[in-house]
Coordinates of C-alpha atoms and ligand atoms in Angstrom, one line a residue:
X1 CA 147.5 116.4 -152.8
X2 CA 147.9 119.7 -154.6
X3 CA 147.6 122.5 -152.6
X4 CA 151.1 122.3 -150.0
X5 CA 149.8 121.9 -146.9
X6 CA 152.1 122.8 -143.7
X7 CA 152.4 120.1 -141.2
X8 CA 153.2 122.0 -137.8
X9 CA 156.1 119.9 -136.4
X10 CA 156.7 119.5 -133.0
X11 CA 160.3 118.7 -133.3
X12 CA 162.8 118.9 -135.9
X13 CA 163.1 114.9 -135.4
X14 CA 159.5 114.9 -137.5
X15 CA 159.4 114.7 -141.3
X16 CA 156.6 115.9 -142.9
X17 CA 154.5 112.8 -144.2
X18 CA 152.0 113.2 -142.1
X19 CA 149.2 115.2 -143.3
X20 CA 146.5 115.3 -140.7
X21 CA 146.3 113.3 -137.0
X22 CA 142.4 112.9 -136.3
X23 CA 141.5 111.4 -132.8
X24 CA 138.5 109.8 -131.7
X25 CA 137.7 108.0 -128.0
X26 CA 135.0 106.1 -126.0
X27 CA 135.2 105.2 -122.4
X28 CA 137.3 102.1 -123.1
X29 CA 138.9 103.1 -127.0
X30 CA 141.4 105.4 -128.6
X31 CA 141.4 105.4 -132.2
X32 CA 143.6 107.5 -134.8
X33 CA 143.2 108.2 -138.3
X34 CA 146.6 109.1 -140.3
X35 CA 146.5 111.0 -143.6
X36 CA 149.7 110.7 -145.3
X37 CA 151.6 112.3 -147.7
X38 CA 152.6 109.3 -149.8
X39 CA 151.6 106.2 -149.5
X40 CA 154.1 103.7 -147.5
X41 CA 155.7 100.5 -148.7
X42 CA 154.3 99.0 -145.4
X43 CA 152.1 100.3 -142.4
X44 CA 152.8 103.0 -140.4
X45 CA 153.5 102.1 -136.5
X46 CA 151.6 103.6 -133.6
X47 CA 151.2 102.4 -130.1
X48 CA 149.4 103.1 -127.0
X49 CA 151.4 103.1 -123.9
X50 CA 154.1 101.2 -125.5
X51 CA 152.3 98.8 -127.6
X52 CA 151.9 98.6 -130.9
X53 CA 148.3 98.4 -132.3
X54 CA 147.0 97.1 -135.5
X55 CA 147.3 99.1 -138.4
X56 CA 143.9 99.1 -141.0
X57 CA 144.7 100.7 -144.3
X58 CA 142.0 102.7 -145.2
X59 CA 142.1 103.4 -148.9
X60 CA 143.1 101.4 -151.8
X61 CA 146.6 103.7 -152.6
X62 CA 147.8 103.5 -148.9
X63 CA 147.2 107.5 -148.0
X64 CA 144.8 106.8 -144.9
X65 CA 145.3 104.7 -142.2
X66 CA 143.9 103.8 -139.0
X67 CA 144.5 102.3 -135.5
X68 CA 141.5 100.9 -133.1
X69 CA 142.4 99.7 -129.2
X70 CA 139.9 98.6 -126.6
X71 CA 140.0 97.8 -123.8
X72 CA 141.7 100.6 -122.0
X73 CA 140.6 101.9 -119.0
X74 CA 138.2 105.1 -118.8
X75 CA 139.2 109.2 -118.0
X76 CA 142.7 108.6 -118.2
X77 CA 145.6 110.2 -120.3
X78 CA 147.6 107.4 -122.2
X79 CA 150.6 107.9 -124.1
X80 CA 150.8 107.5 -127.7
X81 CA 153.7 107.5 -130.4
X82 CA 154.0 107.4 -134.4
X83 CA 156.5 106.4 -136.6
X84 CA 156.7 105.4 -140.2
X85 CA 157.6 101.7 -141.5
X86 CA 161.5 102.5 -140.8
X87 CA 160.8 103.2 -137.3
X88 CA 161.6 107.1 -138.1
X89 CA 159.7 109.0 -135.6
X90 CA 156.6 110.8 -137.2
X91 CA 155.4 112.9 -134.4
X92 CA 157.0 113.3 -130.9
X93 CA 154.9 111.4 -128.4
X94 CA 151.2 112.8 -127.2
X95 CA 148.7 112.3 -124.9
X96 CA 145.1 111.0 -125.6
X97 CA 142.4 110.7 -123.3
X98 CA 140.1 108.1 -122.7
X99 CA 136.4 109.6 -122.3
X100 CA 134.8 108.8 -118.6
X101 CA 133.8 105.6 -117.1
X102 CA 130.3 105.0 -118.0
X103 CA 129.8 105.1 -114.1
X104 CA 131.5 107.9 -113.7
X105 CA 130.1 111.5 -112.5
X106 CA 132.9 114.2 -113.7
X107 CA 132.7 117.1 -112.2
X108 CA 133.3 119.1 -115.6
X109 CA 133.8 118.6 -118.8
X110 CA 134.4 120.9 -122.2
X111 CA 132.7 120.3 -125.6
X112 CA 133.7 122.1 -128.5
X113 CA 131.5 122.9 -131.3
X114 CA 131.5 124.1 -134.7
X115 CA 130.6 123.8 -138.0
X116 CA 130.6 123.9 -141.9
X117 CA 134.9 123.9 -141.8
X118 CA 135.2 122.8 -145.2
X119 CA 135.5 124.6 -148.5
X120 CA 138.2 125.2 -150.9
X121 CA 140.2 128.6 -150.2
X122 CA 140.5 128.7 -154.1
X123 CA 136.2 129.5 -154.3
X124 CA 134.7 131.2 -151.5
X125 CA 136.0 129.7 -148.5
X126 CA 137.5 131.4 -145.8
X127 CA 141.1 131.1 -145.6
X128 CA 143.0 128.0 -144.4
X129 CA 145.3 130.4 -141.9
X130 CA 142.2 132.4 -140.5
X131 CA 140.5 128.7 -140.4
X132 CA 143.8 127.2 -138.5
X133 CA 143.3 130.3 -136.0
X134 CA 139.8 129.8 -135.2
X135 CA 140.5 126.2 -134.5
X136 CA 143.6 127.4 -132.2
X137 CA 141.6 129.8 -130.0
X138 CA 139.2 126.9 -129.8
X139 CA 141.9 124.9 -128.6
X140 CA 143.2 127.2 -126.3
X141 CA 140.5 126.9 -124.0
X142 CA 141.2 123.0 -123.7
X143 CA 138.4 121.6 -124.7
X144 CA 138.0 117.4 -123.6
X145 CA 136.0 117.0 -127.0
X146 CA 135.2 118.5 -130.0
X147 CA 132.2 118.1 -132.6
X148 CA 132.5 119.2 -136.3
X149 CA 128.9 119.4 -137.2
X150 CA 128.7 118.4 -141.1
X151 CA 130.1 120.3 -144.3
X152 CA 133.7 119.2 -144.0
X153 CA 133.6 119.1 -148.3
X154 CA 132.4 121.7 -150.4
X155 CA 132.8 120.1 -153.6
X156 CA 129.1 120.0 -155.0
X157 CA 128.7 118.2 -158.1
X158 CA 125.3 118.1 -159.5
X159 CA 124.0 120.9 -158.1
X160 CA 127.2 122.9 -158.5
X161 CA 127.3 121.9 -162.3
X162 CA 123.9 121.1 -163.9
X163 CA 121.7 122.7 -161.1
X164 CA 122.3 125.8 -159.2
X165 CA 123.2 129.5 -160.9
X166 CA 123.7 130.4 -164.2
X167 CA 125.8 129.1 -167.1
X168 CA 128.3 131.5 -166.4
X169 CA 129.0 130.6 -162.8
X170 CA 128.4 127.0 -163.6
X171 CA 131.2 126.7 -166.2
X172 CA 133.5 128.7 -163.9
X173 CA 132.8 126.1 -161.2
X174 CA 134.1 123.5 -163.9
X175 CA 137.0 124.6 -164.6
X176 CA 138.2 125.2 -161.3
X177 CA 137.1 121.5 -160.8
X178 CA 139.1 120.5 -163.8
X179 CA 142.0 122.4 -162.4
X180 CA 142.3 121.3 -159.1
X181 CA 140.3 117.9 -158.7
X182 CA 137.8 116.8 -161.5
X183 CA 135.3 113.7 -160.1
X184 CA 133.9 112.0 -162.9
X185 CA 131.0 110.7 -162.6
X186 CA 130.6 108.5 -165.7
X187 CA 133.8 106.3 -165.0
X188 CA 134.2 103.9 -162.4
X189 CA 133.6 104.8 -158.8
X190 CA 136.8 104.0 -157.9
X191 CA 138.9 105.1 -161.1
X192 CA 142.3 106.4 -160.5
X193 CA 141.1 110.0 -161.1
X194 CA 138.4 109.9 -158.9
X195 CA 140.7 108.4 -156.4
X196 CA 143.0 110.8 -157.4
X197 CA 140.7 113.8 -156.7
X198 CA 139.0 112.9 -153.4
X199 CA 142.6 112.7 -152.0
X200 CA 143.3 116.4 -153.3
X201 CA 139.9 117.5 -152.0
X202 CA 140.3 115.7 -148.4
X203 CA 144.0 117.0 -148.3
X204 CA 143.0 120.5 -148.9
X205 CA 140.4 121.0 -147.2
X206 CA 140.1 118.5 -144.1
X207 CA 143.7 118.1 -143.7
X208 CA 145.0 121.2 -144.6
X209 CA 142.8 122.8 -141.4
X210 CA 143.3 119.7 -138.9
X211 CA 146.6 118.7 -139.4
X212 CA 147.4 117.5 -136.1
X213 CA 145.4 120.2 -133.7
X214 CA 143.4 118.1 -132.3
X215 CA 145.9 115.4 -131.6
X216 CA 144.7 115.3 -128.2
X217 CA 141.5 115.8 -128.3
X218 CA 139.0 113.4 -129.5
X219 CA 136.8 114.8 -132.7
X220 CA 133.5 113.9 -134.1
X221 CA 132.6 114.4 -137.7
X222 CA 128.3 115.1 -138.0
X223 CA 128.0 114.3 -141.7
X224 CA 125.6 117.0 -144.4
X225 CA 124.5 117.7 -147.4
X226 CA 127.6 119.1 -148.9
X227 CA 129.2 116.0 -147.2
X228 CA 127.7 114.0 -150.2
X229 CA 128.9 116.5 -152.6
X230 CA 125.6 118.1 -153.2
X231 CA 123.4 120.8 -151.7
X232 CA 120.1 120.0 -150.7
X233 CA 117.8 121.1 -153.5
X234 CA 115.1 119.8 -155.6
X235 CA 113.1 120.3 -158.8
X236 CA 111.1 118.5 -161.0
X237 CA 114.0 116.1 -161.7
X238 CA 113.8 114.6 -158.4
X239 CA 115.9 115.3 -155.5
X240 CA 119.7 115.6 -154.6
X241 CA 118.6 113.2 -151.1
X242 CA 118.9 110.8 -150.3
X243 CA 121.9 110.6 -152.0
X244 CA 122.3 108.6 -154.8
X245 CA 124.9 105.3 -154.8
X246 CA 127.6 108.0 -156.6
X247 CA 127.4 110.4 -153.7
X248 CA 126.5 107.8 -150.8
X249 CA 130.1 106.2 -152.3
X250 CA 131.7 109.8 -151.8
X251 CA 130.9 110.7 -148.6
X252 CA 131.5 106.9 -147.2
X253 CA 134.9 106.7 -149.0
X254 CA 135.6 110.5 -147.1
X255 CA 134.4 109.1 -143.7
X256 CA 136.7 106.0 -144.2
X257 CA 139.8 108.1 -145.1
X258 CA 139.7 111.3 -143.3
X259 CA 136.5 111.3 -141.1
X260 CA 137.7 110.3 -136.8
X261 CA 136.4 106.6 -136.3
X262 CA 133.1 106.8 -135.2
X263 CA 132.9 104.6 -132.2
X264 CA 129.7 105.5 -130.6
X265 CA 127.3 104.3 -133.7
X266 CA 124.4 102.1 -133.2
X267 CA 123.2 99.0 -134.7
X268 CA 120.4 99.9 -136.1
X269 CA 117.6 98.0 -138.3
X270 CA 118.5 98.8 -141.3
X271 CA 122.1 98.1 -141.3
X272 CA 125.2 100.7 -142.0
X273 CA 122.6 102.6 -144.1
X274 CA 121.0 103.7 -141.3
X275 CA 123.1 103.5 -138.8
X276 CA 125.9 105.9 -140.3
X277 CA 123.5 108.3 -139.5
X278 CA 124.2 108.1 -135.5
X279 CA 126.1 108.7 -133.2
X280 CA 125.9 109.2 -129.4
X281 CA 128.6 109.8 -127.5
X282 CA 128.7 109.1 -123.4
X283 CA 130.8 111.1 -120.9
X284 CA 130.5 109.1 -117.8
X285 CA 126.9 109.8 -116.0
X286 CA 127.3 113.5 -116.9
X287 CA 125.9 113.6 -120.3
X288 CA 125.2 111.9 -123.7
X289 CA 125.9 113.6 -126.5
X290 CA 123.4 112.4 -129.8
X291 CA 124.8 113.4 -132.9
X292 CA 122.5 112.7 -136.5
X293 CA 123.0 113.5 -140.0
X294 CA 119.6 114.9 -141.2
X295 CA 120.3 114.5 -144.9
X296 CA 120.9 111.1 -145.6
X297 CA 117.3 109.7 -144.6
X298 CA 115.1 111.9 -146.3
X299 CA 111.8 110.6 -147.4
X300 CA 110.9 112.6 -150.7
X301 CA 108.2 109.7 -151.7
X302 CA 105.6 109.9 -148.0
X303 CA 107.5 112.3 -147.1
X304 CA 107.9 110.9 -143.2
X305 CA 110.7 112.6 -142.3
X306 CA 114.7 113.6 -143.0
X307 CA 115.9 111.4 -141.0
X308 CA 115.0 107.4 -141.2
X309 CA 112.5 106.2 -139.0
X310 CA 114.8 104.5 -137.3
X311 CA 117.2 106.8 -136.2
X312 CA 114.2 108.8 -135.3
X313 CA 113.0 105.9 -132.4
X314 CA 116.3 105.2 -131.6
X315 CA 117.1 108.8 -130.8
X316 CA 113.7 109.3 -128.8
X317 CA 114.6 105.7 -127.7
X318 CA 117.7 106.8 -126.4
X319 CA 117.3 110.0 -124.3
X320 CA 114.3 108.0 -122.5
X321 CA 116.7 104.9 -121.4
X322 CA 119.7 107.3 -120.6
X323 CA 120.2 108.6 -117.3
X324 CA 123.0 111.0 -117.9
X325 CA 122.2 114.3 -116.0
X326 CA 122.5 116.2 -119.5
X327 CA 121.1 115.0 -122.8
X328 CA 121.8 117.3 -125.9
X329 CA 120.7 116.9 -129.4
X330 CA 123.7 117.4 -131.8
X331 CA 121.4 117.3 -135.6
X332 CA 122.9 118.4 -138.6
X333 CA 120.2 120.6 -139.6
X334 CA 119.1 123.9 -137.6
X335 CA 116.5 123.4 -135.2
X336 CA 115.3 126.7 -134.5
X337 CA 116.2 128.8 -137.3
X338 CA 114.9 128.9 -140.9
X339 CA 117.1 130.8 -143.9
X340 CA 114.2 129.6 -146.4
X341 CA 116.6 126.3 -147.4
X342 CA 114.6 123.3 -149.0
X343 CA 116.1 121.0 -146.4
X344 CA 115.2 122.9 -143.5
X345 CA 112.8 121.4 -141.0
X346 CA 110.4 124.4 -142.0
X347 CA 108.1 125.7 -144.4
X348 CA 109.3 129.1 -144.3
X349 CA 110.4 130.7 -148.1
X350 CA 112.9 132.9 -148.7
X351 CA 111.6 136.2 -150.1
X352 CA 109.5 136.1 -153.4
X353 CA 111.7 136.1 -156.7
X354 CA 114.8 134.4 -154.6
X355 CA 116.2 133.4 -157.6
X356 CA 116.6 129.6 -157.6
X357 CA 114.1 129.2 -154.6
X358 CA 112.7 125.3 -154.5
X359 CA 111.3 125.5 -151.1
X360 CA 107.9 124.7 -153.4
X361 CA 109.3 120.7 -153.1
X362 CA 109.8 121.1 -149.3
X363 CA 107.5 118.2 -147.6
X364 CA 105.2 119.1 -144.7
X365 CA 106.3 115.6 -142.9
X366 CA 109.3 116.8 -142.2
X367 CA 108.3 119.3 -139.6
X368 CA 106.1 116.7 -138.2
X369 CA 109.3 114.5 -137.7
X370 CA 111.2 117.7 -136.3
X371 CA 107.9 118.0 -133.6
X372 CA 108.5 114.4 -132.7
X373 CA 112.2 115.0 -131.8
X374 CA 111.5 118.1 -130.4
X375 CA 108.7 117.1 -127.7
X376 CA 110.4 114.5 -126.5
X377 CA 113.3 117.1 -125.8
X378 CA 111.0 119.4 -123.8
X379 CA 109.0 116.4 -122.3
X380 CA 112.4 115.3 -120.4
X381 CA 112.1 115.5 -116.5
X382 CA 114.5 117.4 -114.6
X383 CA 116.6 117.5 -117.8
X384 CA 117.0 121.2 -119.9
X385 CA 115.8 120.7 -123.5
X386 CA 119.4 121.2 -125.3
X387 CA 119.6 121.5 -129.3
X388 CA 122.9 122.6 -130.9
X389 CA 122.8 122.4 -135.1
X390 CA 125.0 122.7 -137.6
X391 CA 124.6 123.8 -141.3
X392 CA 123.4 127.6 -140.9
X393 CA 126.3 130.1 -141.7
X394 CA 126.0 131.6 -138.2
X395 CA 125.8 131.5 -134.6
X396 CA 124.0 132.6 -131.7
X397 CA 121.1 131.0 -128.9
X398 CA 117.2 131.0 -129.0
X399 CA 115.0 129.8 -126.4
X400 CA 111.9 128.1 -128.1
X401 CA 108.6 128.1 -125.9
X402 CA 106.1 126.8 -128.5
X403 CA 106.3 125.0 -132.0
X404 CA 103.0 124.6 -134.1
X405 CA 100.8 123.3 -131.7
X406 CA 102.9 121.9 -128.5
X407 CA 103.6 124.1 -126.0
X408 CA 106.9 124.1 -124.5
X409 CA 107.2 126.1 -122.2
X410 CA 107.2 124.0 -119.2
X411 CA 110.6 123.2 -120.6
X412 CA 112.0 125.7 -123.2
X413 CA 113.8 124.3 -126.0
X414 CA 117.3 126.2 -125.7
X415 CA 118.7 126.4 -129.2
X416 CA 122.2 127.1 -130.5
X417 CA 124.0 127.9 -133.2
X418 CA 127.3 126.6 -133.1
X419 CA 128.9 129.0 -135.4
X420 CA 130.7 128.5 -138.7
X421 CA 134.3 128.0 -139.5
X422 CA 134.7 127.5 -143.2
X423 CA 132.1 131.0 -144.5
X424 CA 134.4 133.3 -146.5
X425 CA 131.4 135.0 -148.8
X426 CA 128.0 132.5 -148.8
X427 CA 126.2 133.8 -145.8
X428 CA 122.5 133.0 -146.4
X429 CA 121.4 136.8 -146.5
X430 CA 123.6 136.7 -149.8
X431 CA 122.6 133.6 -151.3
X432 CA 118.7 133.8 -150.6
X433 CA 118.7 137.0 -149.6
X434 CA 117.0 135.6 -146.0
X435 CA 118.4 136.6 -142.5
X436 CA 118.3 133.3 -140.6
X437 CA 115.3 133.5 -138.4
X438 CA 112.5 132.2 -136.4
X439 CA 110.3 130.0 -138.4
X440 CA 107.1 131.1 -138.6
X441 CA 105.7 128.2 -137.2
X442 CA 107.9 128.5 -133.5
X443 CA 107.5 131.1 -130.9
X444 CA 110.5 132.0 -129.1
X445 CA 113.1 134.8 -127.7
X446 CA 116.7 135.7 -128.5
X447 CA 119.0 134.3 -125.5
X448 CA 121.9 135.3 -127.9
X449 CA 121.3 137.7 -131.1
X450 CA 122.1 135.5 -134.2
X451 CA 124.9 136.8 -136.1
X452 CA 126.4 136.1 -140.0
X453 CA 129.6 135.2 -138.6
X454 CA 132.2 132.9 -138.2
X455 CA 132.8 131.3 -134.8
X456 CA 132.4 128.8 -132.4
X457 CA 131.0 127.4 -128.9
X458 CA 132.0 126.0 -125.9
X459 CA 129.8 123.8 -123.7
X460 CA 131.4 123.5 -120.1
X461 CA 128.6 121.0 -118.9
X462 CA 128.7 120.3 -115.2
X463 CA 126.3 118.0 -113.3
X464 CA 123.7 121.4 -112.5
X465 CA 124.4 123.3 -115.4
X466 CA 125.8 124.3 -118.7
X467 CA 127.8 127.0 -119.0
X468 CA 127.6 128.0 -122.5
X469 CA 130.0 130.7 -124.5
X470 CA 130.1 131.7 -128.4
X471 CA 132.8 133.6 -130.1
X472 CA 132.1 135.4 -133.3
X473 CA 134.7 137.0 -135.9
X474 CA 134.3 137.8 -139.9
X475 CA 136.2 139.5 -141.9
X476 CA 137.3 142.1 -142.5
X477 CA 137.8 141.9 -138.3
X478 CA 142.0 141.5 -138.8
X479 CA 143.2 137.7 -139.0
X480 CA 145.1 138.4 -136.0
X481 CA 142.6 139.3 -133.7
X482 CA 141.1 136.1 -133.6
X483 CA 144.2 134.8 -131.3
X484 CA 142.8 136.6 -128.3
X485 CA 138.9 136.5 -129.0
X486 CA 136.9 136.8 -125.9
X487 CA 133.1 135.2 -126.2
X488 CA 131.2 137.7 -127.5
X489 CA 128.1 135.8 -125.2
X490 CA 127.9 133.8 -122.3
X491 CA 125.1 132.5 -120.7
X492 CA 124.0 129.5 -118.2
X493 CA 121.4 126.5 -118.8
X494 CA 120.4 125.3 -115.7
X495 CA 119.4 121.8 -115.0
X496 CA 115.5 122.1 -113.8
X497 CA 114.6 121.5 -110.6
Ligands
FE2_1 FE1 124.8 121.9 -144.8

């Protein structure tokens, strides 16, 4: 894994083979995912409260690995330790909690979200050490759970190489690809430099930010389009969505490896297809968290929607049959804001003579789909209409009161922007020269002005309300500032009477 990445020991008892820690949990499972430096000659050993659970390797060379166990009892702490095949200690001891009974009513619990925290430091992204920081004054505040929402890989292929920009750019894009990690497409999937180069990308940029920060708290990786090594664009070649078996293979060999177990998927009709693109996650009776990829279902022949029709009952489905006090939408793709993007829920364009604008292949079903969702959000009882996307390269809070023709405000859709983590230079006011905005199509007011920044937000949901706080930092703000960021907004959403 080119690219040295600095493993922040606990104790000088630890060697450095470990490469990233990623935590996931349900009210009765802990599960772990350990990147490694070098591949073992036999499993790595890691138990919960004293016993050892079942290692799974998770790639053919021995670099990922993983550890599933049920059956533990809900909201509490356990103890967990890791040591190599020698019995060396990899890690001192941690604590991992187990989410909520599914009966249970906490009185408060903290969700942290953010997105778009990949990219390589070597193109445009943001820094791996002003990345590590933002994730520590996340931390700081001791958040129970956290949500990555999609574009934990930039490493476009298609688009990046054949597609977008001009032959300039696109050959300079190549060659840092042949440099640092060249995917070849016209070899076997799984040929020892692909292999090779997925482990370089995930070790610099999923690892390199993670290592083990979130040891103790239990992560959730939204998958996007960059998550398939593309960007969502189209032409009159087609489509770079759904994804195509090449890039499907990519982003499901990245989730195995370096993505936290997903525990809280469904079975859904269609089979892993489908159901890779949910995931709800339960915190007692408090809330229910549903998290969807908006990327991997499009419909580009009737147009029906981004997401499969399936995913689309289940999720409406879902927030009717639960009866957590709090039900938030977690999609991959904005609700609420347009930046003229093809794969936006919108029609909206970005300004005439964007250069490389496609929005001409956008497909009017897909709002319809995003109306669907987005009146079953408002039409809740006694529950506040919660949306919090990924994707756009900035953050901030609207408060949506009409969309085409459903009126909502009997029960305001509250919109947020998580924030981004990864942005160094590709805000969307530089790429298509459009401010993210309110689509045309949606009335609504600022609760928080929307900024091109980086950041993040912090849910501290209680059984009445939310309380809801965003940071926001961007160079060339110094580095070290963001280790005592205050929220630059806070504001409450109350549970409705
Ligand atoms: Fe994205």
């Amino acid at each position: 894994m080119l690219g040295g990445v600095s493993w922040s020991r606990a104790s000088a008892a630890e060697t450095r083979t470990v490469r990233a820690l990623l935590p996931s949990a349900t009210h009765d499972t802990l599960a772990v995912k350990v990147l490694l430096d070098a591949p073992p000659s036999a499993a790595p050993v890691l138990t919960i409260n004293g016993r050892q659970v079942r290692a799974r390797q998770m790639d053919q060379d021995g670099y990922a690995w993983g550890f599933v166990q049920d059956g533990l009892r809900g909201g509490t702490a356990h103890e967990l330790t890791l040591a190599d095949e020698h019995g060396a200690v990899l890690r001192a001891p941690w604590q991992l909690k187990t989410l909520p009974g599914l009966d249970e009513q906490p009185e408060s619990f903290r969700v942290l979200f953010f997105t778009c925290a990949g990219g390589d430091e070597a193109a445009s992204a943001l820094s791996i050490d002003a990345r590590r920081k933002l994730f520590d004054r996340a931390l700081s505040f001791s958040p129970d759970l956290a949500v990555a929402n999609g574009d934990h890989i930039y490493w476009d292929l298609n688009t990046a190489l054949k597609i977008r920009g001009d032959p300039a750019s696109r050959a300079e894009k190549a060659e840092r690809y042949r440099k640092i990690a060249w995917i070849d497409q016209d070899t076997a999937f799984d040929s020892e430099t692909n292999r090779r180069s997925l482990n370089t990308v995930i070790g610099r940029q999923i690892a390199s930010i993670y290592e083990d920060r979130f040891a103790s708290v239990p992560l959730h990786f939204i998958s996007d389009d960059h998550d398939y090594f593309e960007n969502d664009n189209g032409g009159t070649w087609g489509y770079t969505f759904p994804p195509r078996p090449f890039t499907l293979g990519l982003q499901r060999r990245t989730a195995a490896m370096a993505y936290p177990f997903a525990l809280g998927r469904p079975q859904l009709p269609g089979g892993a297809l489908t159901s890779e693109a949910v995931e709800t996650v339960r915190i007692g009776k408090l809330a229910e968290l549903a998290l969807f990829d908006c990327r991997r279902g499009w419909d580009t022949k009737t147009g029906y929607g981004v997401l499969f029709p399936e995913a689309e009952r289940f999720l409406i489905n879902r927030l009717k049959q639960s009866d957590a006090s709090h039900y938030i939408h977690v999609p991959s793709n904005p609700i609420g804001w347009t930046a003229g993007k093809l794969g936006e829920w919108y029609e909206d364009r970005p300004p005439v003579g964007t250069p490389g604008s496609d929005k001409e292949f956008w497909l009017p079903g897909w709002f319809d789909q995003h109306q669907r969702l987005i009146k079953a959000l408002s039409a809740q009882r006694g529950r506040p209409a919660i949306t919090i996307s990924g994707d756009m390269h900035a953050v901030g809070a609207k408060r949506l009161t009409a969309s085409g023709d459903l009126d909502l405000s009997a029960n305001p859709v509250e919109a947020i922007l998580a924030g981004t983590v990864g942005t160094g230079t590709g805000w969307p006011s530089g790429g298509r020269g459009m401010f993210p905005s309110t689509p045309g199509k949606l009335i609504g007011t600022d609760v928080v002005e929307t900024y091109e920044k980086n950041g993040f937000t912090l849910l501290d949901v209680t059984p009445e309300r939310i309380e809801v706080r965003q940071f926001s930092w961007r160079a060339p703000e110094p580095v070290e500032a963001i280790a005592s960021l205050q929220p630059f907004a806070s504001y409450t959403i109350a549970r409705r009477g």
